[in-house]
PDB file of C-alpha atoms in Angstrom:
ATOM      1  CA  UNK O1082     -24.523  13.426  15.573  1.00 66.00           C
ATOM      2  CA  UNK O1083     -22.016  11.185  13.984  1.00 86.00           C
ATOM      3  CA  UNK O1084     -18.851  11.247  10.669  1.00 96.00           C
ATOM      4  CA  UNK O1085     -18.021   9.298   8.806  1.00 98.00           C
ATOM      5  CA  UNK O1086     -14.022   9.691   8.526  1.00 98.00           C
ATOM      6  CA  UNK O1087     -11.389   8.129   5.892  1.00 98.00           C
ATOM      7  CA  UNK O1088      -7.617   9.238   4.632  1.00 98.00           C
ATOM      8  CA  UNK O1089      -5.806   7.934   1.311  1.00 98.00           C
ATOM      9  CA  UNK O1090      -2.858   9.028   0.341  1.00 98.00           C
ATOM     10  CA  UNK O1091      -2.925   9.156  -3.801  1.00 98.00           C
ATOM     11  CA  UNK O1092       0.611   9.472  -5.921  1.00 98.00           C
ATOM     12  CA  UNK O1093      -0.633  12.206  -7.770  1.00 98.00           C
ATOM     13  CA  UNK O1094      -1.431  16.109  -8.728  1.00 98.00           C
ATOM     14  CA  UNK O1095      -4.090  16.956  -6.598  1.00 98.00           C
ATOM     15  CA  UNK O1096      -4.924  18.524  -9.778  1.00 98.00           C
ATOM     16  CA  UNK O1097      -6.052  15.401 -10.619  1.00 98.00           C
ATOM     17  CA  UNK O1098      -7.579  14.103  -8.083  1.00 98.00           C
ATOM     18  CA  UNK O1099      -9.724  17.704  -7.719  1.00 98.00           C
ATOM     19  CA  UNK O1100     -10.714  16.868 -11.359  1.00 98.00           C
ATOM     20  CA  UNK O1101     -11.713  13.389 -10.500  1.00 98.00           C
ATOM     21  CA  UNK O1102     -13.814  14.446  -7.705  1.00 98.00           C
ATOM     22  CA  UNK O1103     -16.185  17.223  -9.968  1.00 98.00           C
ATOM     23  CA  UNK O1104     -15.902  16.339 -13.672  1.00 98.00           C
ATOM     24  CA  UNK O1105     -18.480  13.332 -14.731  1.00 98.00           C
ATOM     25  CA  UNK O1106     -15.957  11.885 -16.326  1.00 98.00           C
ATOM     26  CA  UNK O1107     -13.341  11.063 -13.745  1.00 98.00           C
ATOM     27  CA  UNK O1108     -16.495  10.426 -11.035  1.00 98.00           C
ATOM     28  CA  UNK O1109     -17.646   8.177 -13.303  1.00 98.00           C
ATOM     29  CA  UNK O1110     -14.049   6.533 -12.875  1.00 98.00           C
ATOM     30  CA  UNK O1111     -14.686   5.657  -9.775  1.00 98.00           C
ATOM     31  CA  UNK O1112     -17.228   5.656  -7.824  1.00 98.00           C
ATOM     32  CA  UNK O1113     -20.629   5.233 -10.523  1.00 98.00           C
ATOM     33  CA  UNK O1114     -20.668   4.979 -14.597  1.00 98.00           C
ATOM     34  CA  UNK O1115     -24.219   6.746 -14.264  1.00 98.00           C
ATOM     35  CA  UNK O1116     -23.161  10.066 -13.152  1.00 98.00           C
ATOM     36  CA  UNK O1117     -24.078  12.731 -14.380  1.00 98.00           C
ATOM     37  CA  UNK O1118     -24.818  16.978 -13.739  1.00 98.00           C
ATOM     38  CA  UNK O1119     -22.842  19.849 -12.420  1.00 98.00           C
ATOM     39  CA  UNK O1120     -20.317  19.151 -10.439  1.00 98.00           C
ATOM     40  CA  UNK O1121     -17.402  21.535 -11.392  1.00 98.00           C
ATOM     41  CA  UNK O1122     -19.459  25.261 -10.003  1.00 98.00           C
ATOM     42  CA  UNK O1123     -20.627  25.956  -6.749  1.00 98.00           C
ATOM     43  CA  UNK O1124     -24.743  25.656  -6.304  1.00 98.00           C
ATOM     44  CA  UNK O1125     -24.367  22.118  -9.144  1.00 98.00           C
ATOM     45  CA  UNK O1126     -26.420  19.380  -8.838  1.00 98.00           C
ATOM     46  CA  UNK O1127     -24.271  15.739  -9.513  1.00 98.00           C
ATOM     47  CA  UNK O1128     -26.747  12.773  -9.328  1.00 98.00           C
ATOM     48  CA  UNK O1129     -25.095   9.716  -8.944  1.00 98.00           C
ATOM     49  CA  UNK O1130     -27.263   6.316  -9.648  1.00 98.00           C
ATOM     50  CA  UNK O1131     -26.547   2.436  -8.609  1.00 96.00           C
ATOM     51  CA  UNK O1132     -28.611  -0.558  -8.779  1.00 93.00           C
ATOM     52  CA  UNK O1133     -29.917  -0.153  -5.900  1.00 88.00           C
ATOM     53  CA  UNK O1134     -30.915   3.925  -5.713  1.00 94.00           C
ATOM     54  CA  UNK O1135     -28.577   6.534  -5.786  1.00 96.00           C
ATOM     55  CA  UNK O1136     -27.969  10.066  -4.627  1.00 97.00           C
ATOM     56  CA  UNK O1137     -28.308  13.629  -5.295  1.00 98.00           C
ATOM     57  CA  UNK O1138     -25.816  16.012  -4.762  1.00 98.00           C
ATOM     58  CA  UNK O1139     -25.639  20.089  -4.522  1.00 98.00           C
ATOM     59  CA  UNK O1140     -22.101  21.502  -4.772  1.00 98.00           C
ATOM     60  CA  UNK O1141     -21.894  23.321  -1.231  1.00 98.00           C
ATOM     61  CA  UNK O1142     -17.523  24.947  -2.211  1.00 98.00           C
ATOM     62  CA  UNK O1143     -15.110  24.517  -4.114  1.00 98.00           C
ATOM     63  CA  UNK O1144     -11.518  25.370  -3.600  1.00 98.00           C
ATOM     64  CA  UNK O1145     -10.167  24.205  -6.838  1.00 98.00           C
ATOM     65  CA  UNK O1146      -6.676  21.850  -6.070  1.00 98.00           C
ATOM     66  CA  UNK O1147      -7.332  21.806  -2.165  1.00 98.00           C
ATOM     67  CA  UNK O1148     -11.395  21.227  -1.300  1.00 98.00           C
ATOM     68  CA  UNK O1149     -14.647  20.379  -2.370  1.00 98.00           C
ATOM     69  CA  UNK O1150     -17.964  20.237  -0.940  1.00 98.00           C
ATOM     70  CA  UNK O1151     -21.845  18.449  -1.606  1.00 98.00           C
ATOM     71  CA  UNK O1152     -24.584  18.541   0.233  1.00 98.00           C
ATOM     72  CA  UNK O1153     -26.648  15.739  -0.432  1.00 98.00           C
ATOM     73  CA  UNK O1154     -30.285  16.977  -1.712  1.00 98.00           C
ATOM     74  CA  UNK O1155     -31.935  13.060  -2.608  1.00 98.00           C
ATOM     75  CA  UNK O1156     -31.133  10.123  -1.920  1.00 98.00           C
ATOM     76  CA  UNK O1157     -32.155   7.760   1.798  1.00 97.00           C
ATOM     77  CA  UNK O1158     -34.043   9.134   4.213  1.00 97.00           C
ATOM     78  CA  UNK O1159     -30.415   8.680   6.551  1.00 97.00           C
ATOM     79  CA  UNK O1160     -28.301  10.724   3.796  1.00 97.00           C
ATOM     80  CA  UNK O1161     -30.198  13.636   3.081  1.00 98.00           C
ATOM     81  CA  UNK O1162     -28.630  16.679   4.989  1.00 97.00           C
ATOM     82  CA  UNK O1163     -25.933  15.072   5.226  1.00 98.00           C
ATOM     83  CA  UNK O1164     -22.129  16.508   4.234  1.00 98.00           C
ATOM     84  CA  UNK O1165     -19.665  15.008   2.344  1.00 98.00           C
ATOM     85  CA  UNK O1166     -16.628  16.638   2.318  1.00 98.00           C
ATOM     86  CA  UNK O1167     -13.277  16.299   0.798  1.00 98.00           C
ATOM     87  CA  UNK O1168      -9.883  18.395   2.178  1.00 98.00           C
ATOM     88  CA  UNK O1169      -6.750  17.516  -0.565  1.00 98.00           C
ATOM     89  CA  UNK O1170      -3.333  18.770   0.128  1.00 98.00           C
ATOM     90  CA  UNK O1171      -0.727  17.906  -2.221  1.00 97.00           C
ATOM     91  CA  UNK O1172       3.080  16.663   0.045  1.00 92.00           C
ATOM     92  CA  UNK O1173       5.688  15.302  -1.695  1.00 92.00           C
ATOM     93  CA  UNK O1174       4.636  12.990  -4.381  1.00 94.00           C
ATOM     94  CA  UNK O1175       1.492  12.180  -2.573  1.00 97.00           C
ATOM     95  CA  UNK O1176      -1.957  13.929  -2.199  1.00 98.00           C
ATOM     96  CA  UNK O1177      -3.498  13.256   0.867  1.00 98.00           C
ATOM     97  CA  UNK O1178      -7.370  12.976   0.401  1.00 98.00           C
ATOM     98  CA  UNK O1179      -9.216  13.790   3.866  1.00 98.00           C
ATOM     99  CA  UNK O1180     -13.107  12.791   3.466  1.00 98.00           C
ATOM    100  CA  UNK O1181     -15.586  13.578   5.867  1.00 98.00           C
ATOM    101  CA  UNK O1182     -19.465  12.147   5.676  1.00 98.00           C
ATOM    102  CA  UNK O1183     -20.702  14.477   8.391  1.00 97.00           C
ATOM    103  CA  UNK O1184     -23.994  14.842  10.091  1.00 96.00           C
ATOM    104  CA  UNK O1185     -25.297  11.192  10.314  1.00 96.00           C
ATOM    105  CA  UNK O1186     -28.324  11.752  12.842  1.00 95.00           C
ATOM    106  CA  UNK O1187     -27.550   8.154  14.579  1.00 95.00           C
ATOM    107  CA  UNK O1188     -25.339   5.668  14.117  1.00 95.00           C
ATOM    108  CA  UNK O1189     -27.116   2.869  11.977  1.00 96.00           C
ATOM    109  CA  UNK O1190     -26.233  -0.602  10.312  1.00 97.00           C
ATOM    110  CA  UNK O1191     -26.334   1.226   7.038  1.00 97.00           C
ATOM    111  CA  UNK O1192     -23.853   4.137   8.717  1.00 97.00           C
ATOM    112  CA  UNK O1193     -21.518   1.169   9.140  1.00 98.00           C
ATOM    113  CA  UNK O1194     -21.895   0.065   5.480  1.00 98.00           C
ATOM    114  CA  UNK O1195     -21.433   3.340   4.044  1.00 98.00           C
ATOM    115  CA  UNK O1196     -18.133   3.254   5.913  1.00 98.00           C
ATOM    116  CA  UNK O1197     -16.567   0.094   4.963  1.00 98.00           C
ATOM    117  CA  UNK O1198     -18.183   1.080   1.603  1.00 98.00           C
ATOM    118  CA  UNK O1199     -16.536   5.423   1.277  1.00 98.00           C
ATOM    119  CA  UNK O1200     -13.262   3.297   1.932  1.00 98.00           C
ATOM    120  CA  UNK O1201     -13.607   0.499  -1.012  1.00 98.00           C
ATOM    121  CA  UNK O1202     -14.117   3.869  -3.059  1.00 98.00           C
ATOM    122  CA  UNK O1203     -11.376   5.929  -1.299  1.00 98.00           C
ATOM    123  CA  UNK O1204      -8.555   3.023  -2.988  1.00 98.00           C
ATOM    124  CA  UNK O1205     -11.657   3.233  -6.511  1.00 98.00           C
ATOM    125  CA  UNK O1206     -10.994   6.831  -6.786  1.00 98.00           C
ATOM    126  CA  UNK O1207      -7.172   5.859  -5.887  1.00 98.00           C
ATOM    127  CA  UNK O1208      -7.058   3.319  -8.735  1.00 98.00           C
ATOM    128  CA  UNK O1209      -8.032   6.099 -10.774  1.00 98.00           C
ATOM    129  CA  UNK O1210      -5.587   8.401 -10.159  1.00 98.00           C
ATOM    130  CA  UNK O1211      -2.626   6.106  -9.859  1.00 98.00           C
ATOM    131  CA  UNK O1212      -3.018   3.617 -12.483  1.00 98.00           C
ATOM    132  CA  UNK O1213      -5.584   4.808 -15.025  1.00 98.00           C
ATOM    133  CA  UNK O1214      -8.299   2.070 -13.192  1.00 98.00           C
ATOM    134  CA  UNK O1215     -10.971   2.370 -10.478  1.00 98.00           C
ATOM    135  CA  UNK O1216     -13.818  -0.049  -9.753  1.00 98.00           C
ATOM    136  CA  UNK O1217     -17.106   2.246  -9.829  1.00 98.00           C
ATOM    137  CA  UNK O1218     -20.432   0.323  -9.910  1.00 98.00           C
ATOM    138  CA  UNK O1219     -21.072  -1.374 -11.023  1.00 98.00           C
ATOM    139  CA  UNK O1220     -17.593  -2.797 -10.981  1.00 97.00           C
ATOM    140  CA  UNK O1221     -16.950  -2.491  -7.470  1.00 97.00           C
ATOM    141  CA  UNK O1222     -15.820  -4.038  -4.832  1.00 96.00           C
ATOM    142  CA  UNK O1223     -18.462  -6.342  -2.855  1.00 96.00           C
ATOM    143  CA  UNK O1224     -18.067  -5.521   0.890  1.00 97.00           C
ATOM    144  CA  UNK O1225     -21.249  -7.286   2.823  1.00 95.00           C
ATOM    145  CA  UNK O1226     -25.882  -8.640   1.404  1.00 92.00           C
ATOM    146  CA  UNK O1227     -26.881  -5.695   0.659  1.00 91.00           C
ATOM    147  CA  UNK O1228     -23.917  -5.110  -2.429  1.00 89.00           C
TER     148      UNK O1228
ATOM    149  CA  UNK G 664     -15.424  11.414  21.614  1.00 66.00           C
ATOM    150  CA  UNK G 665     -14.917   9.320  17.657  1.00 85.00           C
ATOM    151  CA  UNK G 666     -15.819   6.296  17.061  1.00 96.00           C
ATOM    152  CA  UNK G 667     -14.968   4.381  13.556  1.00 98.00           C
ATOM    153  CA  UNK G 668     -17.672   2.020  12.833  1.00 98.00           C
ATOM    154  CA  UNK G 669     -17.441  -0.272   9.506  1.00 98.00           C
ATOM    155  CA  UNK G 670     -19.179  -3.267   8.318  1.00 98.00           C
ATOM    156  CA  UNK G 671     -18.840  -6.577   6.346  1.00 98.00           C
ATOM    157  CA  UNK G 672     -21.291  -9.857   5.355  1.00 98.00           C
ATOM    158  CA  UNK G 673     -19.480 -12.565   5.518  1.00 98.00           C
ATOM    159  CA  UNK G 674     -20.309 -15.714   3.726  1.00 98.00           C
ATOM    160  CA  UNK G 675     -18.991 -18.265   5.855  1.00 98.00           C
ATOM    161  CA  UNK G 676     -20.889 -19.260  10.083  1.00 98.00           C
ATOM    162  CA  UNK G 677     -20.352 -16.978  12.558  1.00 98.00           C
ATOM    163  CA  UNK G 678     -17.938 -19.983  14.680  1.00 98.00           C
ATOM    164  CA  UNK G 679     -15.413 -19.616  12.051  1.00 98.00           C
ATOM    165  CA  UNK G 680     -15.566 -15.277  12.257  1.00 98.00           C
ATOM    166  CA  UNK G 681     -15.042 -15.787  16.260  1.00 98.00           C
ATOM    167  CA  UNK G 682     -11.992 -18.409  15.287  1.00 98.00           C
ATOM    168  CA  UNK G 683     -10.285 -16.081  13.087  1.00 98.00           C
ATOM    169  CA  UNK G 684     -10.770 -13.157  15.615  1.00 98.00           C
ATOM    170  CA  UNK G 685      -9.371 -15.080  18.799  1.00 98.00           C
ATOM    171  CA  UNK G 686      -7.172 -17.697  17.970  1.00 98.00           C
ATOM    172  CA  UNK G 687      -3.544 -16.411  16.992  1.00 98.00           C
ATOM    173  CA  UNK G 688      -3.376 -18.898  13.527  1.00 98.00           C
ATOM    174  CA  UNK G 689      -6.622 -16.855  12.314  1.00 98.00           C
ATOM    175  CA  UNK G 690      -5.056 -13.102  13.644  1.00 98.00           C
ATOM    176  CA  UNK G 691      -2.431 -14.376  11.669  1.00 98.00           C
ATOM    177  CA  UNK G 692      -4.310 -14.936   8.903  1.00 98.00           C
ATOM    178  CA  UNK G 693      -5.693 -10.889   8.153  1.00 98.00           C
ATOM    179  CA  UNK G 694      -3.933  -8.492  10.324  1.00 98.00           C
ATOM    180  CA  UNK G 695      -0.612  -9.442  10.826  1.00 98.00           C
ATOM    181  CA  UNK G 696       1.299 -12.133  10.731  1.00 98.00           C
ATOM    182  CA  UNK G 697       3.558 -10.833  13.539  1.00 98.00           C
ATOM    183  CA  UNK G 698       0.657 -11.913  16.363  1.00 98.00           C
ATOM    184  CA  UNK G 699       1.715 -13.841  19.792  1.00 98.00           C
ATOM    185  CA  UNK G 700      -0.541 -14.641  22.491  1.00 98.00           C
ATOM    186  CA  UNK G 701      -3.890 -15.552  24.068  1.00 98.00           C
ATOM    187  CA  UNK G 702      -7.136 -14.115  22.981  1.00 98.00           C
ATOM    188  CA  UNK G 703      -9.921 -16.958  23.439  1.00 98.00           C
ATOM    189  CA  UNK G 704      -9.394 -15.947  27.544  1.00 98.00           C
ATOM    190  CA  UNK G 705     -11.589 -13.715  29.287  1.00 98.00           C
ATOM    191  CA  UNK G 706      -8.502 -11.198  30.689  1.00 98.00           C
ATOM    192  CA  UNK G 707      -5.692 -13.011  27.989  1.00 98.00           C
ATOM    193  CA  UNK G 708      -3.915 -10.369  26.013  1.00 98.00           C
ATOM    194  CA  UNK G 709      -2.287 -10.263  22.082  1.00 98.00           C
ATOM    195  CA  UNK G 710      -0.232  -8.343  20.784  1.00 98.00           C
ATOM    196  CA  UNK G 711       0.137  -7.474  16.949  1.00 98.00           C
ATOM    197  CA  UNK G 712       3.178  -6.342  15.565  1.00 98.00           C
ATOM    198  CA  UNK G 713       3.701  -4.212  12.831  1.00 96.00           C
ATOM    199  CA  UNK G 714       7.072  -2.558  10.467  1.00 93.00           C
ATOM    200  CA  UNK G 715       6.555   0.415  12.289  1.00 88.00           C
ATOM    201  CA  UNK G 716       5.202  -0.686  15.322  1.00 94.00           C
ATOM    202  CA  UNK G 717       2.237  -2.122  17.105  1.00 96.00           C
ATOM    203  CA  UNK G 718      -0.434  -2.915  19.172  1.00 97.00           C
ATOM    204  CA  UNK G 719      -1.481  -5.057  22.680  1.00 98.00           C
ATOM    205  CA  UNK G 720      -4.769  -5.854  23.573  1.00 98.00           C
ATOM    206  CA  UNK G 721      -5.998  -7.396  26.612  1.00 98.00           C
ATOM    207  CA  UNK G 722      -9.280  -8.840  25.835  1.00 98.00           C
ATOM    208  CA  UNK G 723     -12.088  -8.012  27.685  1.00 98.00           C
ATOM    209  CA  UNK G 724     -15.876  -9.747  26.810  1.00 98.00           C
ATOM    210  CA  UNK G 725     -15.728 -13.325  24.568  1.00 98.00           C
ATOM    211  CA  UNK G 726     -19.120 -14.682  24.095  1.00 98.00           C
ATOM    212  CA  UNK G 727     -18.873 -17.018  21.544  1.00 98.00           C
ATOM    213  CA  UNK G 728     -19.730 -16.558  17.656  1.00 98.00           C
ATOM    214  CA  UNK G 729     -21.176 -13.143  19.241  1.00 98.00           C
ATOM    215  CA  UNK G 730     -18.424 -10.654  20.589  1.00 98.00           C
ATOM    216  CA  UNK G 731     -15.430  -9.708  20.953  1.00 98.00           C
ATOM    217  CA  UNK G 732     -14.826  -7.018  22.975  1.00 98.00           C
ATOM    218  CA  UNK G 733     -10.866  -5.571  22.842  1.00 98.00           C
ATOM    219  CA  UNK G 734      -8.783  -2.387  25.348  1.00 98.00           C
ATOM    220  CA  UNK G 735      -5.575  -1.124  24.145  1.00 98.00           C
ATOM    221  CA  UNK G 736      -3.080  -1.519  26.435  1.00 98.00           C
ATOM    222  CA  UNK G 737      -0.330  -0.587  24.470  1.00 98.00           C
ATOM    223  CA  UNK G 738       0.215   1.065  21.049  1.00 97.00           C
ATOM    224  CA  UNK G 739      -0.140   4.142  19.898  1.00 97.00           C
ATOM    225  CA  UNK G 740      -0.690   7.050  22.111  1.00 97.00           C
ATOM    226  CA  UNK G 741      -4.601   7.996  20.487  1.00 97.00           C
ATOM    227  CA  UNK G 742      -5.130   4.425  20.377  1.00 97.00           C
ATOM    228  CA  UNK G 743      -4.034   3.619  24.276  1.00 97.00           C
ATOM    229  CA  UNK G 744      -8.045   3.003  26.322  1.00 97.00           C
ATOM    230  CA  UNK G 745      -9.599   2.605  23.286  1.00 98.00           C
ATOM    231  CA  UNK G 746     -11.682  -0.509  22.108  1.00 98.00           C
ATOM    232  CA  UNK G 747     -12.176  -2.419  19.528  1.00 98.00           C
ATOM    233  CA  UNK G 748     -15.394  -4.226  19.700  1.00 98.00           C
ATOM    234  CA  UNK G 749     -16.615  -7.065  17.219  1.00 98.00           C
ATOM    235  CA  UNK G 750     -20.039  -8.492  16.891  1.00 98.00           C
ATOM    236  CA  UNK G 751     -20.982 -10.659  14.589  1.00 98.00           C
ATOM    237  CA  UNK G 752     -23.649 -12.127  13.628  1.00 98.00           C
ATOM    238  CA  UNK G 753     -25.285 -15.261  11.711  1.00 97.00           C
ATOM    239  CA  UNK G 754     -28.157 -14.645   9.220  1.00 92.00           C
ATOM    240  CA  UNK G 755     -28.147 -17.412   6.462  1.00 92.00           C
ATOM    241  CA  UNK G 756     -25.450 -17.342   4.632  1.00 94.00           C
ATOM    242  CA  UNK G 757     -23.646 -14.549   5.304  1.00 97.00           C
ATOM    243  CA  UNK G 758     -22.166 -14.167   8.982  1.00 98.00           C
ATOM    244  CA  UNK G 759     -22.839 -10.010   9.292  1.00 98.00           C
ATOM    245  CA  UNK G 760     -19.585  -8.181  11.163  1.00 98.00           C
ATOM    246  CA  UNK G 761     -20.540  -4.680  12.776  1.00 98.00           C
ATOM    247  CA  UNK G 762     -16.863  -2.842  14.325  1.00 98.00           C
ATOM    248  CA  UNK G 763     -16.744  -0.090  16.714  1.00 98.00           C
ATOM    249  CA  UNK G 764     -13.327   0.824  16.842  1.00 98.00           C
ATOM    250  CA  UNK G 765     -14.303   3.500  19.716  1.00 97.00           C
ATOM    251  CA  UNK G 766     -13.282   6.918  22.481  1.00 96.00           C
ATOM    252  CA  UNK G 767     -11.140   8.340  20.271  1.00 96.00           C
ATOM    253  CA  UNK G 768     -10.362  11.520  22.137  1.00 95.00           C
ATOM    254  CA  UNK G 769     -10.148  13.809  18.493  1.00 95.00           C
ATOM    255  CA  UNK G 770     -10.763  12.533  14.652  1.00 95.00           C
ATOM    256  CA  UNK G 771      -6.821  13.447  14.095  1.00 96.00           C
ATOM    257  CA  UNK G 772      -5.301  12.908  10.845  1.00 97.00           C
ATOM    258  CA  UNK G 773      -4.042   8.992  12.072  1.00 97.00           C
ATOM    259  CA  UNK G 774      -8.057   8.398  13.518  1.00 97.00           C
ATOM    260  CA  UNK G 775      -9.041   8.976   9.429  1.00 98.00           C
ATOM    261  CA  UNK G 776      -6.086   7.298   7.803  1.00 98.00           C
ATOM    262  CA  UNK G 777      -6.897   4.338  10.775  1.00 98.00           C
ATOM    263  CA  UNK G 778     -10.470   4.025   9.471  1.00 98.00           C
ATOM    264  CA  UNK G 779      -9.486   3.447   5.792  1.00 98.00           C
ATOM    265  CA  UNK G 780      -6.422   1.250   7.401  1.00 98.00           C
ATOM    266  CA  UNK G 781      -9.131  -1.274   9.289  1.00 98.00           C
ATOM    267  CA  UNK G 782     -12.259  -1.535   6.128  1.00 98.00           C
ATOM    268  CA  UNK G 783      -8.951  -2.708   4.140  1.00 98.00           C
ATOM    269  CA  UNK G 784      -8.297  -5.462   7.050  1.00 98.00           C
ATOM    270  CA  UNK G 785     -11.608  -6.083   6.931  1.00 98.00           C
ATOM    271  CA  UNK G 786     -12.402  -6.341   3.571  1.00 98.00           C
ATOM    272  CA  UNK G 787      -8.582  -9.117   4.344  1.00 98.00           C
ATOM    273  CA  UNK G 788     -10.567 -10.954   6.927  1.00 98.00           C
ATOM    274  CA  UNK G 789     -13.216 -11.937   4.881  1.00 98.00           C
ATOM    275  CA  UNK G 790     -11.425 -12.856   2.192  1.00 98.00           C
ATOM    276  CA  UNK G 791      -9.781 -15.272   4.465  1.00 98.00           C
ATOM    277  CA  UNK G 792     -12.814 -16.664   5.285  1.00 98.00           C
ATOM    278  CA  UNK G 793     -14.410 -16.837   1.781  1.00 98.00           C
ATOM    279  CA  UNK G 794     -11.080 -18.198   0.172  1.00 98.00           C
ATOM    280  CA  UNK G 795      -8.480 -19.007   3.138  1.00 98.00           C
ATOM    281  CA  UNK G 796      -5.850 -16.426   1.914  1.00 98.00           C
ATOM    282  CA  UNK G 797      -6.563 -12.827   3.855  1.00 98.00           C
ATOM    283  CA  UNK G 798      -3.957  -9.870   3.052  1.00 98.00           C
ATOM    284  CA  UNK G 799      -2.176  -9.981   6.599  1.00 98.00           C
ATOM    285  CA  UNK G 800       0.376  -7.256   7.081  1.00 98.00           C
ATOM    286  CA  UNK G 801       3.455  -6.922   6.081  1.00 98.00           C
ATOM    287  CA  UNK G 802       0.888  -8.366   2.721  1.00 97.00           C
ATOM    288  CA  UNK G 803      -1.226  -5.366   3.337  1.00 97.00           C
ATOM    289  CA  UNK G 804      -2.776  -3.241   0.868  1.00 96.00           C
ATOM    290  CA  UNK G 805      -0.989  -0.205   0.800  1.00 96.00           C
ATOM    291  CA  UNK G 806      -3.438   3.710   1.370  1.00 97.00           C
ATOM    292  CA  UNK G 807      -1.179   5.566   1.981  1.00 95.00           C
ATOM    293  CA  UNK G 808       3.005   6.991   2.702  1.00 92.00           C
ATOM    294  CA  UNK G 809       2.904   6.106   6.067  1.00 91.00           C
ATOM    295  CA  UNK G 810       1.981   2.927   4.577  1.00 89.00           C
TER     296      UNK G 810
END
């Protein structure tokens, strides 16, 4: 099993980052404008849609200002059963975000793509909090011919 | 052992991408302006310097237009002995770049940082080839308070 790991430091409060990971308005501001569902309660399901498909995430753990854990329950075969884990730690002016997309069965080319793509979306989240404007799909940064 | 994996698709030839991974002029255009050494011969050593330190890479394998493999021989302790492996595949208008930074002993916070940072530098490489202008250090995209 192999993981995608990332880290960004966001000038903003952990509460603001947490809100952008749990509320559909925040999520629609940095990941995809087509976001729906309930990300604010454990057991809730969020649906994220893109031009080429999408992901359904069940909220598995929430610790306000500290952690958000999703399980992928629908989407591309490689994603189903994987977990997306967000760990937040406010330190001075920054909130450090440690990101883990865990449980990939094989390091397929699609995983390489998703790793780079997650980085661009984390930069979009950072921009949303710091400037009020993210780069959510369909206005996302394109990284390759699959985009 | 854990790896950093990425993928970008660059509108350009594999020869152009290969040149930007082996020649100091190309490397200085997307990674760090303070690049020196010999990246064009197996056994050559490249030195990359940043405000906070740098890396020395020994060229371990070269396959023109297809692959570049470096071993980190000096730099931060976590990097020494790891390998940076670039696999290129031209397909139509695109050159697909599969990137692997392999051999990390532990998934420390610094590895999370480096994963995201590599993604921004891969986007810088893509931009260099596609537009003639990358974002090499010190003009690199800042991702956190370590930058």
